[in-house]
């Protein structure tokens, strides 16, 4: 997608040196577009953990390049094991991280060490290119839902939570891909962007992305989504996900479950967009079996923004003696999910439907 007319992906290999990895530091958005150069495994692990890069598919692609950086320094079997272990420990919930690391191990382990670095860069590049193709397909399938609503007349209002746009993937996004395609094809769409406390990925990233692409949108407090549904102002909910179980339970950014409940109560379709690399075929029960990342209390007790003098400032918003809890994700049971938008088409959030559509993976 474009930033001020220049096409970008969220991660790429530096064109000048041909090996270091460039990312957009997402902790600096929307205030500045800082392109960061990463040269070591440790720097990549830090970028994932501290959320300079985030979003399930992008975490996977970043981990793949983390392995490539590690192999450039030391391509021994021990170094490969250590790199994979280090990257796998950065964030626990998004399954794409483990998926990408599994793909890297399968490709690199059988090779002689001298061939591993070049093969790692090639495999990481393939993971990125595949992600772009998969998201484009998700966009095409999701577009049919928006076209269907548009035929009823008027602008289509879509509510989304967190950021499942191009910044969360290599390009296009998952939940936002159908929206970009609808907008590009001339359909009148408008997006309700939930701010997504505590880290505000909706207010800072989704709003920024949509704004850069000219997609009409309105930022709302997380607590306002149900109100707009009650008043008939939401035609569809589309969110992304960090892990889907084989029975179709959906783990996504904290607060998603409440929107699914509100959507069910108001008869609003609740769709989840995902690449098949987000499905964890080893588990059924999302509530019991998905590890939920606990992040620092400071993300809840403070907020960061631009002060009136232009400086970026962090302020405390909670009494200094009050503790805070910060689960980063929640699980929406399959029964609340209208359907899944995958690269192979629309699919019911049910084990039989998922295993039929992905027979070769399940
Ligand atoms: O904690 P984050 O910002 O990595 O969480 C991101 C989300 O929850 C996204 O909705 C999810 O990764 C889908 S990405 C296309």
CSV table of C-alpha atoms and ligand atoms in Angstrom, one decimal:
chain,number,residue,atom,x,y,z
A,1,UNK,CA,0.0,0.0,0.0
A,2,UNK,CA,1.1,3.6,-0.4
A,3,UNK,CA,2.3,6.2,2.1
A,4,UNK,CA,2.0,9.6,0.5
A,5,UNK,CA,2.1,8.1,-3.0
A,6,UNK,CA,5.1,5.8,-2.4
A,7,UNK,CA,4.4,2.1,-2.3
A,8,UNK,CA,5.6,0.2,0.8
A,9,UNK,CA,5.5,-3.2,2.4
A,10,UNK,CA,5.7,-3.5,6.2
A,11,UNK,CA,9.0,-5.4,6.0
A,12,UNK,CA,11.7,-5.7,3.3
A,13,UNK,CA,15.4,-6.3,2.7
A,14,UNK,CA,17.5,-3.2,2.4
A,15,UNK,CA,18.1,-2.5,-1.3
A,16,UNK,CA,21.5,-1.0,-0.7
A,17,UNK,CA,23.3,-3.7,1.3
A,18,UNK,CA,21.1,-6.6,0.2
A,19,UNK,CA,20.9,-8.2,3.7
A,20,UNK,CA,19.8,-6.0,6.6
A,21,UNK,CA,16.0,-5.9,7.2
A,22,UNK,CA,13.9,-2.7,7.1
A,23,UNK,CA,10.7,-2.2,9.1
A,24,UNK,CA,8.4,0.6,9.8
A,25,UNK,CA,8.6,1.3,13.6
A,26,UNK,CA,4.8,0.9,14.4
A,27,UNK,CA,5.3,2.3,17.9
A,28,UNK,CA,6.0,5.7,16.3
A,29,UNK,CA,2.9,5.8,14.2
A,30,UNK,CA,0.9,7.9,13.5
A,31,UNK,CA,3.2,10.7,14.6
A,32,UNK,CA,6.2,9.7,12.4
A,33,UNK,CA,7.2,7.2,9.8
A,34,UNK,CA,10.5,5.8,11.1
A,35,UNK,CA,12.2,3.2,8.9
A,36,UNK,CA,14.3,1.1,11.2
A,37,UNK,CA,17.3,-1.1,10.0
A,38,UNK,CA,17.7,-4.4,11.8
A,39,UNK,CA,21.0,-6.3,11.5
A,40,UNK,CA,20.9,-9.0,14.2
A,41,UNK,CA,18.6,-11.8,15.6
A,42,UNK,CA,18.5,-9.9,18.9
A,43,UNK,CA,17.3,-6.7,17.3
A,44,UNK,CA,14.5,-8.6,15.4
A,45,UNK,CA,13.5,-10.4,18.6
A,46,UNK,CA,13.3,-7.1,20.4
A,47,UNK,CA,11.3,-5.5,17.5
A,48,UNK,CA,8.7,-8.3,17.8
A,49,UNK,CA,8.5,-8.2,21.6
A,50,UNK,CA,8.3,-4.4,21.9
A,51,UNK,CA,5.8,-4.4,19.0
A,52,UNK,CA,7.8,-2.2,16.5
A,53,UNK,CA,6.3,-4.9,14.3
A,54,UNK,CA,3.1,-6.6,15.3
A,55,UNK,CA,0.0,-8.3,13.8
A,56,UNK,CA,-0.1,-12.0,13.4
A,57,UNK,CA,1.1,-12.4,9.8
A,58,UNK,CA,3.8,-9.7,10.1
A,59,UNK,CA,5.2,-11.3,13.3
A,60,UNK,CA,5.6,-14.6,11.3
A,61,UNK,CA,7.4,-12.8,8.4
A,62,UNK,CA,9.6,-10.9,10.8
A,63,UNK,CA,10.6,-14.1,12.6
A,64,UNK,CA,11.5,-15.6,9.3
A,65,UNK,CA,13.9,-12.7,8.6
A,66,UNK,CA,15.1,-13.0,12.2
A,67,UNK,CA,16.3,-16.5,11.3
A,68,UNK,CA,17.9,-15.2,8.1
A,69,UNK,CA,19.9,-12.6,10.1
A,70,UNK,CA,20.9,-15.3,12.6
A,71,UNK,CA,22.1,-17.6,9.8
A,72,UNK,CA,24.2,-14.9,8.3
A,73,UNK,CA,26.2,-14.6,11.6
A,74,UNK,CA,26.4,-18.4,12.4
A,75,UNK,CA,24.7,-21.1,10.3
A,76,UNK,CA,25.4,-24.1,12.5
A,77,UNK,CA,22.6,-26.4,13.6
A,78,UNK,CA,23.0,-25.1,17.2
A,79,UNK,CA,22.6,-21.5,16.0
A,80,UNK,CA,19.5,-22.4,14.0
A,81,UNK,CA,17.9,-24.1,17.1
A,82,UNK,CA,18.8,-21.1,19.3
A,83,UNK,CA,17.4,-18.5,16.8
A,84,UNK,CA,14.1,-20.4,16.5
A,85,UNK,CA,13.9,-20.8,20.3
A,86,UNK,CA,14.6,-17.1,20.9
A,87,UNK,CA,12.1,-15.9,18.3
A,88,UNK,CA,9.4,-18.3,19.4
A,89,UNK,CA,9.6,-16.9,22.9
A,90,UNK,CA,8.9,-13.3,21.8
A,91,UNK,CA,5.1,-13.4,21.7
A,92,UNK,CA,2.9,-16.4,22.7
A,93,UNK,CA,-0.5,-16.0,21.1
A,94,UNK,CA,-0.2,-15.5,17.4
A,95,UNK,CA,0.3,-18.9,15.9
A,96,UNK,CA,1.7,-17.5,12.6
A,97,UNK,CA,5.0,-17.0,14.5
A,98,UNK,CA,5.4,-20.7,15.1
A,99,UNK,CA,4.1,-21.5,11.7
A,100,UNK,CA,6.7,-19.4,10.0
A,101,UNK,CA,9.5,-20.7,12.3
A,102,UNK,CA,8.4,-24.3,11.5
A,103,UNK,CA,8.6,-23.5,7.8
A,104,UNK,CA,12.1,-22.0,8.2
A,105,UNK,CA,13.3,-25.1,10.2
A,106,UNK,CA,11.9,-27.5,7.6
A,107,UNK,CA,13.7,-25.7,4.8
A,108,UNK,CA,17.0,-25.0,6.5
A,109,UNK,CA,17.7,-28.0,8.8
A,110,UNK,CA,18.4,-30.5,6.0
A,111,UNK,CA,20.9,-28.1,4.2
A,112,UNK,CA,24.6,-28.0,4.8
A,113,UNK,CA,25.5,-24.9,6.9
A,114,UNK,CA,27.2,-23.1,4.0
A,115,UNK,CA,23.9,-23.0,2.1
A,116,UNK,CA,21.6,-21.9,5.0
A,117,UNK,CA,21.9,-18.1,5.0
A,118,UNK,CA,21.0,-17.7,1.3
A,119,UNK,CA,18.2,-20.3,1.6
A,120,UNK,CA,16.9,-18.5,4.7
A,121,UNK,CA,16.6,-15.1,2.9
A,122,UNK,CA,14.9,-16.9,0.0
A,123,UNK,CA,12.4,-18.7,2.2
A,124,UNK,CA,11.7,-15.5,4.2
A,125,UNK,CA,11.1,-13.6,0.9
A,126,UNK,CA,8.7,-16.4,-0.2
A,127,UNK,CA,6.8,-16.2,3.1
A,128,UNK,CA,6.4,-12.5,2.5
A,129,UNK,CA,5.3,-12.9,-1.1
A,130,UNK,CA,2.9,-15.7,-0.2
A,131,UNK,CA,1.4,-13.5,2.5
A,132,UNK,CA,0.7,-10.7,0.0
A,133,UNK,CA,-1.0,-13.2,-2.4
A,134,UNK,CA,-3.1,-14.8,0.3
A,135,UNK,CA,-4.3,-11.4,1.6
A,136,UNK,CA,-5.2,-10.4,-1.9
A,137,UNK,CA,-7.4,-13.5,-2.1
A,138,UNK,CA,-8.9,-12.8,1.3
A,139,UNK,CA,-9.7,-9.3,0.0
A,140,UNK,CA,-11.5,-10.7,-3.1
A,141,UNK,CA,-13.6,-13.2,-1.1
A,142,UNK,CA,-14.5,-10.6,1.5
A,143,UNK,CA,-15.4,-8.1,-1.1
A,144,UNK,CA,-18.4,-10.2,-2.1
A,145,UNK,CA,-19.9,-9.6,1.4
A,146,UNK,CA,-19.5,-5.8,1.0
A,147,UNK,CA,-20.9,-5.9,-2.5
A,148,UNK,CA,-23.9,-7.9,-1.3
A,149,UNK,CA,-24.6,-5.2,1.4
A,150,UNK,CA,-24.1,-2.4,-1.1
A,151,UNK,CA,-26.8,-3.9,-3.3
A,152,UNK,CA,-29.3,-3.1,-0.5
A,153,UNK,CA,-28.5,0.6,-1.2
A,154,UNK,CA,-26.5,3.3,0.5
A,155,UNK,CA,-23.0,3.3,2.0
A,156,UNK,CA,-21.8,0.2,3.8
A,157,UNK,CA,-20.7,0.7,7.4
A,158,UNK,CA,-18.1,-1.7,8.6
A,159,UNK,CA,-16.8,-1.9,12.2
A,160,UNK,CA,-13.4,-3.2,12.9
A,161,UNK,CA,-11.3,-3.7,16.0
A,162,UNK,CA,-7.5,-3.3,16.5
A,163,UNK,CA,-5.4,-3.3,13.3
A,164,UNK,CA,-5.7,-6.1,10.8
A,165,UNK,CA,-4.6,-3.9,7.9
A,166,UNK,CA,-1.5,-3.8,5.8
A,167,UNK,CA,0.6,-2.9,8.8
A,168,UNK,CA,-0.4,-6.1,10.5
A,169,UNK,CA,0.6,-8.2,7.5
A,170,UNK,CA,3.2,-7.8,4.7
A,171,UNK,CA,0.7,-6.0,2.5
A,172,UNK,CA,-3.1,-5.5,2.0
A,173,UNK,CA,-4.1,-6.8,5.5
A,174,UNK,CA,-6.7,-9.4,6.3
A,175,UNK,CA,-9.8,-7.6,7.7
A,176,UNK,CA,-9.0,-4.4,5.8
A,177,UNK,CA,-8.2,-6.1,2.5
A,178,UNK,CA,-11.9,-6.4,1.4
A,179,UNK,CA,-12.4,-2.8,2.5
A,180,UNK,CA,-9.5,-1.5,0.4
A,181,UNK,CA,-10.9,-3.5,-2.6
A,182,UNK,CA,-14.4,-2.2,-2.1
A,183,UNK,CA,-13.1,1.4,-1.9
A,184,UNK,CA,-10.8,0.9,-4.9
A,185,UNK,CA,-13.8,-0.4,-6.9
A,186,UNK,CA,-15.8,2.7,-6.2
A,187,UNK,CA,-18.2,1.3,-3.6
A,188,UNK,CA,-19.2,3.7,-0.8
A,189,UNK,CA,-17.7,2.3,2.4
A,190,UNK,CA,-17.2,3.8,5.8
A,191,UNK,CA,-15.3,2.2,8.7
A,192,UNK,CA,-16.0,2.5,12.4
A,193,UNK,CA,-12.5,2.2,13.8
A,194,UNK,CA,-12.4,1.1,17.5
A,195,UNK,CA,-9.6,2.8,19.3
A,196,UNK,CA,-8.5,-0.6,20.9
A,197,UNK,CA,-7.2,0.2,24.3
A,198,UNK,CA,-4.8,-0.3,25.8
A,199,UNK,CA,-2.3,0.1,22.9
A,200,UNK,CA,-4.7,1.9,20.6
A,201,UNK,CA,-3.8,0.0,17.4
A,202,UNK,CA,-7.2,1.1,16.0
A,203,UNK,CA,-6.8,4.8,16.7
A,204,UNK,CA,-3.1,5.0,15.8
A,205,UNK,CA,-2.6,2.4,13.0
A,206,UNK,CA,-6.0,1.5,11.4
A,207,UNK,CA,-7.1,5.2,11.3
A,208,UNK,CA,-3.7,6.2,9.9
A,209,UNK,CA,-3.7,3.4,7.2
A,210,UNK,CA,-7.3,4.2,6.1
A,211,UNK,CA,-6.6,7.9,6.1
A,212,UNK,CA,-3.5,7.5,3.9
A,213,UNK,CA,-5.6,5.4,1.4
A,214,UNK,CA,-8.5,7.9,1.5
A,215,UNK,CA,-11.0,5.4,3.0
A,216,UNK,CA,-13.8,7.3,4.9
A,217,UNK,CA,-13.6,6.3,8.6
A,218,UNK,CA,-14.5,7.5,12.1
A,219,UNK,CA,-12.6,6.6,15.3
A,220,UNK,CA,-14.8,5.6,18.2
A,221,UNK,CA,-14.1,4.6,21.8
A,222,UNK,CA,-14.2,0.8,22.2
A,223,UNK,CA,-17.3,1.2,24.4
A,224,UNK,CA,-19.3,2.8,21.6
A,225,UNK,CA,-19.4,-0.1,19.2
A,226,UNK,CA,-22.5,-1.7,20.7
A,227,UNK,CA,-24.3,1.6,20.7
A,228,UNK,CA,-23.8,2.1,16.9
A,229,UNK,CA,-25.0,-1.5,16.3
A,230,UNK,CA,-28.1,-0.8,18.3
A,231,UNK,CA,-28.9,2.2,16.2
A,232,UNK,CA,-28.5,0.3,12.9
A,233,UNK,CA,-25.2,2.1,12.0
A,234,UNK,CA,-23.1,-1.1,11.5
A,235,UNK,CA,-23.8,-3.4,8.5
A,236,UNK,CA,-20.9,-5.7,9.1
A,237,UNK,CA,-18.2,-6.4,11.6
A,238,UNK,CA,-14.9,-7.6,10.1
A,239,UNK,CA,-11.9,-8.4,12.4
A,240,UNK,CA,-8.6,-10.2,12.1
A,241,UNK,CA,-7.3,-12.9,14.3
A,242,UNK,CA,-4.1,-14.3,15.9
A,243,UNK,CA,-5.2,-17.9,16.2
A,244,UNK,CA,-8.3,-19.9,15.1
A,245,UNK,CA,-8.8,-23.4,16.5
A,246,UNK,CA,-10.0,-26.4,14.4
A,247,UNK,CA,-13.6,-25.9,15.7
A,248,UNK,CA,-13.5,-22.2,14.7
A,249,UNK,CA,-13.0,-20.4,18.0
A,250,UNK,CA,-11.3,-17.1,17.3
A,251,UNK,CA,-8.6,-15.5,19.4
A,252,UNK,CA,-8.1,-11.8,18.6
A,253,UNK,CA,-7.2,-8.5,20.3
A,254,UNK,CA,-8.8,-8.0,23.7
A,255,UNK,CA,-12.3,-6.6,23.4
A,256,UNK,CA,-13.2,-8.6,20.2
A,257,UNK,CA,-15.4,-11.0,22.2
A,258,UNK,CA,-17.6,-8.1,23.5
A,259,UNK,CA,-18.2,-6.9,19.9
A,260,UNK,CA,-19.2,-10.4,18.9
A,261,UNK,CA,-21.7,-10.5,21.7
A,262,UNK,CA,-23.1,-7.1,20.7
A,263,UNK,CA,-23.2,-8.1,17.1
A,264,UNK,CA,-25.2,-11.3,17.9
A,265,UNK,CA,-27.6,-9.3,20.0
A,266,UNK,CA,-28.2,-6.9,17.2
A,267,UNK,CA,-28.3,-9.3,14.2
A,268,UNK,CA,-25.1,-7.8,12.8
A,269,UNK,CA,-23.0,-10.3,10.8
A,270,UNK,CA,-19.6,-10.9,12.5
A,271,UNK,CA,-16.9,-12.0,10.1
A,272,UNK,CA,-13.3,-12.9,10.8
A,273,UNK,CA,-10.6,-12.6,8.1
A,274,UNK,CA,-7.6,-14.9,8.3
A,275,UNK,CA,-4.9,-16.7,6.3
A,276,UNK,CA,-4.8,-20.5,6.8
A,277,UNK,CA,-1.5,-20.0,8.6
A,278,UNK,CA,-3.5,-18.6,11.5
A,279,UNK,CA,-5.4,-21.9,12.0
A,280,UNK,CA,-4.0,-24.0,14.8
A,281,UNK,CA,-5.0,-27.5,13.8
A,282,UNK,CA,-3.7,-29.0,17.0
A,283,UNK,CA,-6.4,-27.5,19.3
A,284,UNK,CA,-10.2,-27.4,19.5
A,285,UNK,CA,-11.2,-25.4,22.5
A,286,UNK,CA,-9.9,-21.8,22.2
A,287,UNK,CA,-10.8,-20.9,25.8
A,288,UNK,CA,-8.9,-23.8,27.3
A,289,UNK,CA,-6.0,-24.1,25.0
A,290,UNK,CA,-4.8,-20.7,23.6
A,291,UNK,CA,-2.2,-19.0,25.7
A,292,UNK,CA,-3.2,-15.4,26.2
A,293,UNK,CA,-0.3,-12.9,26.3
A,294,UNK,CA,-0.2,-10.8,29.5
A,295,UNK,CA,1.5,-7.5,28.8
A,296,UNK,CA,2.9,-4.8,31.1
A,297,UNK,CA,0.5,-3.0,33.4
A,298,UNK,CA,2.0,0.3,32.2
A,299,UNK,CA,0.1,-0.2,28.9
A,300,UNK,CA,-3.1,0.2,30.9
A,301,UNK,CA,-2.0,2.8,33.5
A,302,UNK,CA,-0.5,5.2,30.9
A,303,UNK,CA,-1.3,6.7,27.5
A,304,UNK,CA,1.0,8.2,24.9
A,305,UNK,CA,0.1,10.9,22.5
A,306,UNK,CA,1.1,14.2,21.0
A,307,UNK,CA,1.0,17.2,23.3
A,308,UNK,CA,-0.2,20.5,22.1
A,309,UNK,CA,3.4,21.7,21.7
A,310,UNK,CA,4.0,18.8,19.3
A,311,UNK,CA,6.1,16.7,21.6
A,312,UNK,CA,5.2,13.0,22.1
A,313,UNK,CA,4.3,12.5,25.8
A,314,UNK,CA,3.3,9.7,28.0
A,315,UNK,CA,0.9,10.4,30.9
A,316,UNK,CA,-0.4,8.3,33.8
A,317,UNK,CA,-4.2,7.9,33.9
A,318,UNK,CA,-4.6,5.6,36.9
A,319,UNK,CA,-4.0,6.4,40.6
A,320,UNK,CA,-0.4,5.5,41.3
A,321,UNK,CA,-1.3,2.9,44.0
A,322,UNK,CA,-3.8,1.0,41.7
A,323,UNK,CA,-2.6,-2.2,40.1
A,324,UNK,CA,-3.7,-3.0,36.5
A,325,UNK,CA,-4.1,-6.3,34.5
A,326,UNK,CA,-3.5,-6.4,30.8
A,327,UNK,CA,-4.5,-9.6,28.9
A,328,UNK,CA,-3.8,-8.8,25.3
A,329,UNK,CA,-6.2,-11.1,23.6
A,330,UNK,CA,-9.6,-12.8,24.2
A,331,UNK,CA,-11.4,-15.7,22.6
A,332,UNK,CA,-14.7,-15.5,20.7
A,333,UNK,CA,-16.4,-18.9,20.6
A,334,UNK,CA,-17.2,-20.2,17.2
A,335,UNK,CA,-21.0,-20.0,17.9
A,336,UNK,CA,-20.8,-16.1,17.8
A,337,UNK,CA,-18.9,-16.0,14.5
A,338,UNK,CA,-21.0,-15.6,11.3
A,339,UNK,CA,-18.1,-16.9,9.2
A,340,UNK,CA,-14.5,-16.9,8.2
A,341,UNK,CA,-13.0,-15.1,5.2
A,342,UNK,CA,-10.0,-17.2,4.1
A,343,UNK,CA,-7.8,-17.2,1.0
A,344,UNK,CA,-9.8,-20.2,-0.3
A,345,UNK,CA,-13.2,-18.6,0.2
A,346,UNK,CA,-15.9,-18.0,2.8
A,347,UNK,CA,-16.1,-20.8,5.4
A,348,UNK,CA,-18.4,-21.5,8.4
A,349,UNK,CA,-16.6,-21.4,11.8
A,350,UNK,CA,-17.1,-25.2,12.3
A,351,UNK,CA,-14.7,-28.1,12.3
A,352,UNK,CA,-16.5,-29.9,9.5
A,353,UNK,CA,-16.4,-26.9,7.2
A,354,UNK,CA,-12.8,-26.0,8.1
A,355,UNK,CA,-11.4,-29.5,7.6
A,356,UNK,CA,-13.3,-29.8,4.3
A,357,UNK,CA,-11.9,-26.5,2.9
A,358,UNK,CA,-8.4,-27.2,4.2
A,359,UNK,CA,-8.3,-31.0,3.7
A,360,UNK,CA,-4.6,-30.9,2.9
A,361,UNK,CA,-3.7,-29.0,6.1
A,362,UNK,CA,-6.1,-30.3,8.7
B,1,LIG,O1,-1.0,-7.2,19.7
B,1,LIG,P1,-1.1,-7.0,18.2
B,1,LIG,O2,-1.1,-5.6,17.7
B,1,LIG,O3,0.0,-7.8,17.5
B,1,LIG,O4,-2.5,-7.7,17.8
B,1,LIG,C1,-3.0,-7.6,16.5
B,1,LIG,C2,-4.3,-8.2,16.4
B,1,LIG,O5,-5.0,-8.6,17.3
B,1,LIG,C3,-4.8,-8.3,15.0
B,1,LIG,O6,-6.2,-8.2,15.0
B,1,LIG,C4,-4.4,-9.7,14.5
B,1,LIG,O7,-3.1,-9.9,14.6
B,1,LIG,C5,-4.9,-9.9,13.1
B,1,LIG,S1,-3.6,-9.4,12.0
B,1,LIG,C6,-4.0,-9.3,10.4
